[in-house]
């Protein structure tokens, strides 16, 4: 049985995300690896210039985020998991997603962090509106 815990889930928030706080939250004396990820708003998508993103979340988004984190934390190689996602208007360069995990070894840490990010992106009911330099926009990940 895993002794992992889901910690410091800043949840779904309109406030800036802090990578260092997520890494500190998963720190564990047993851990030889703390692996983290930041999803940053970039200035392009499929060859088009992006000027701003806006994330909108379903009321269940935070519960889904916790569920995903708990699933990763159930891995016996994982000591702790922390993950948060922004909503609202984000400018280029701002952080939209932060994830951190701690494990005994780096391979398990990289795998767990990748799994966490992939599951969040696949399951989290948060939709992204991209505004392009030419004034057009598109919604991404909408059902």
CSV table of C-alpha atoms in Angstrom, one decimal:
chain,number,residue,atom,x,y,z
A,1,UNK,CA,0.0,0.0,0.0
A,2,UNK,CA,1.3,3.4,-0.9
A,3,UNK,CA,2.2,6.0,1.8
A,4,UNK,CA,1.9,8.8,-0.8
A,5,UNK,CA,-0.1,11.8,0.0
A,6,UNK,CA,-1.8,14.4,-2.2
A,7,UNK,CA,-0.5,17.7,-0.8
A,8,UNK,CA,-0.6,21.4,-1.6
A,9,UNK,CA,-3.1,21.2,-4.4
A,10,UNK,CA,-3.5,24.9,-5.0
A,11,UNK,CA,-6.5,23.6,-6.9
A,12,UNK,CA,-8.2,25.5,-9.7
A,13,UNK,CA,-7.5,29.1,-9.0
A,14,UNK,CA,-7.3,32.5,-10.7
A,15,UNK,CA,-4.1,33.4,-8.7
A,16,UNK,CA,-0.6,33.0,-10.0
A,17,UNK,CA,1.0,29.5,-9.5
A,18,UNK,CA,4.2,29.0,-7.5
A,19,UNK,CA,6.4,26.2,-8.7
A,20,UNK,CA,8.8,26.4,-5.7
A,21,UNK,CA,5.8,26.0,-3.3
A,22,UNK,CA,4.6,22.9,-5.1
A,23,UNK,CA,8.1,21.4,-5.1
A,24,UNK,CA,8.5,22.2,-1.3
A,25,UNK,CA,5.1,20.7,-0.7
A,26,UNK,CA,6.2,17.3,-2.1
A,27,UNK,CA,9.6,17.3,-0.4
A,28,UNK,CA,10.2,14.1,1.5
A,29,UNK,CA,13.3,12.8,3.3
A,30,UNK,CA,13.0,9.5,1.4
A,31,UNK,CA,12.8,11.2,-2.0
A,32,UNK,CA,15.8,11.1,-4.3
A,33,UNK,CA,13.8,12.9,-6.9
A,34,UNK,CA,11.4,15.8,-7.0
A,35,UNK,CA,10.2,16.2,-10.6
A,36,UNK,CA,8.1,19.2,-11.6
A,37,UNK,CA,6.5,20.7,-14.6
A,38,UNK,CA,5.2,24.2,-15.6
A,39,UNK,CA,2.8,24.6,-18.4
A,40,UNK,CA,3.5,28.2,-19.7
A,41,UNK,CA,1.4,30.2,-22.1
A,42,UNK,CA,3.2,30.5,-25.4
A,43,UNK,CA,2.9,33.0,-28.1
A,44,UNK,CA,1.9,30.6,-30.9
A,45,UNK,CA,-0.3,27.7,-31.8
A,46,UNK,CA,-0.2,25.8,-35.1
A,47,UNK,CA,1.6,28.6,-36.8
A,48,UNK,CA,-0.6,31.4,-35.6
A,49,UNK,CA,0.4,34.2,-33.2
A,50,UNK,CA,-1.4,33.9,-29.9
A,51,UNK,CA,-1.8,37.2,-27.9
A,52,UNK,CA,-3.7,35.9,-24.8
A,53,UNK,CA,-5.4,32.9,-23.4
A,54,UNK,CA,-8.5,32.6,-21.2
A,55,UNK,CA,-9.2,29.4,-19.2
A,56,UNK,CA,-12.7,28.6,-18.1
A,57,UNK,CA,-13.4,25.8,-15.7
A,58,UNK,CA,-16.4,23.6,-14.9
A,59,UNK,CA,-17.6,23.7,-11.3
A,60,UNK,CA,-16.3,20.1,-10.9
A,61,UNK,CA,-12.8,20.9,-12.1
A,62,UNK,CA,-11.3,21.0,-8.7
A,63,UNK,CA,-12.8,17.7,-7.7
A,64,UNK,CA,-11.5,16.1,-10.9
A,65,UNK,CA,-8.0,17.6,-10.3
A,66,UNK,CA,-7.9,16.0,-6.8
A,67,UNK,CA,-9.1,12.7,-8.3
A,68,UNK,CA,-6.3,12.7,-10.9
A,69,UNK,CA,-3.7,13.6,-8.2
A,70,UNK,CA,-5.0,10.8,-5.9
A,71,UNK,CA,-4.7,8.3,-8.8
A,72,UNK,CA,-1.0,9.2,-9.3
A,73,UNK,CA,-0.4,9.2,-5.6
A,74,UNK,CA,-1.7,5.6,-5.4
A,75,UNK,CA,1.4,4.5,-7.3
A,76,UNK,CA,3.6,2.8,-4.6
A,77,UNK,CA,6.7,4.6,-6.1
A,78,UNK,CA,5.2,8.0,-5.4
A,79,UNK,CA,5.7,9.8,-2.1
A,80,UNK,CA,3.7,13.0,-2.7
A,81,UNK,CA,1.8,14.9,-5.4
A,82,UNK,CA,1.0,18.5,-5.8
A,83,UNK,CA,-0.9,20.1,-8.8
A,84,UNK,CA,-2.7,23.3,-9.6
A,85,UNK,CA,-4.3,24.8,-12.7
A,86,UNK,CA,-5.1,28.5,-13.4
A,87,UNK,CA,-8.4,29.8,-14.8
A,88,UNK,CA,-9.1,33.3,-16.1
A,89,UNK,CA,-7.1,35.5,-18.4
A,90,UNK,CA,-3.4,34.7,-18.8
A,91,UNK,CA,-0.8,36.6,-20.7
A,92,UNK,CA,2.0,35.1,-22.7
A,93,UNK,CA,4.6,33.7,-20.3
A,94,UNK,CA,2.3,33.1,-17.4
A,95,UNK,CA,2.0,29.7,-15.8
A,96,UNK,CA,-1.2,27.8,-16.4
A,97,UNK,CA,-0.4,24.4,-14.9
A,98,UNK,CA,2.1,23.3,-12.2
A,99,UNK,CA,2.7,19.7,-11.2
A,100,UNK,CA,5.3,18.2,-8.8
A,101,UNK,CA,5.9,14.7,-7.5
A,102,UNK,CA,8.4,13.1,-5.3
A,103,UNK,CA,9.8,9.5,-5.6
A,104,UNK,CA,12.9,7.6,-4.5
A,105,UNK,CA,14.4,7.6,-8.0
A,106,UNK,CA,14.4,9.9,-11.1
A,107,UNK,CA,12.9,7.4,-13.6
A,108,UNK,CA,9.8,6.9,-11.4
A,109,UNK,CA,9.6,10.7,-10.8
A,110,UNK,CA,9.7,11.6,-14.5
A,111,UNK,CA,7.1,8.9,-15.3
A,112,UNK,CA,4.8,9.9,-12.5
A,113,UNK,CA,5.0,13.6,-13.3
A,114,UNK,CA,4.4,12.9,-17.0
A,115,UNK,CA,1.4,10.7,-16.1
A,116,UNK,CA,0.0,13.5,-13.8
A,117,UNK,CA,0.3,16.1,-16.5
A,118,UNK,CA,-1.2,13.9,-19.2
A,119,UNK,CA,-4.1,12.9,-17.0
A,120,UNK,CA,-4.8,16.5,-16.0
A,121,UNK,CA,-4.8,17.5,-19.7
A,122,UNK,CA,-7.1,14.6,-20.7
A,123,UNK,CA,-9.6,14.8,-17.8
A,124,UNK,CA,-9.8,18.3,-16.4
A,125,UNK,CA,-12.9,20.1,-17.5
A,126,UNK,CA,-11.1,23.4,-18.2
A,127,UNK,CA,-11.4,25.0,-21.6
A,128,UNK,CA,-9.1,27.4,-23.3
A,129,UNK,CA,-10.0,30.4,-25.5
A,130,UNK,CA,-7.1,31.5,-27.6
A,131,UNK,CA,-7.1,35.0,-29.0
A,132,UNK,CA,-4.9,35.4,-32.1
A,133,UNK,CA,-3.0,38.5,-33.4
A,134,UNK,CA,-5.4,38.9,-36.3
A,135,UNK,CA,-8.3,39.3,-33.8
A,136,UNK,CA,-9.8,35.9,-34.3
A,137,UNK,CA,-10.3,33.4,-31.5
A,138,UNK,CA,-10.9,29.7,-31.0
A,139,UNK,CA,-11.9,27.5,-28.0
A,140,UNK,CA,-9.7,24.4,-27.4
A,141,UNK,CA,-10.6,21.2,-25.5
A,142,UNK,CA,-14.4,22.0,-25.5
A,143,UNK,CA,-16.7,19.1,-25.4
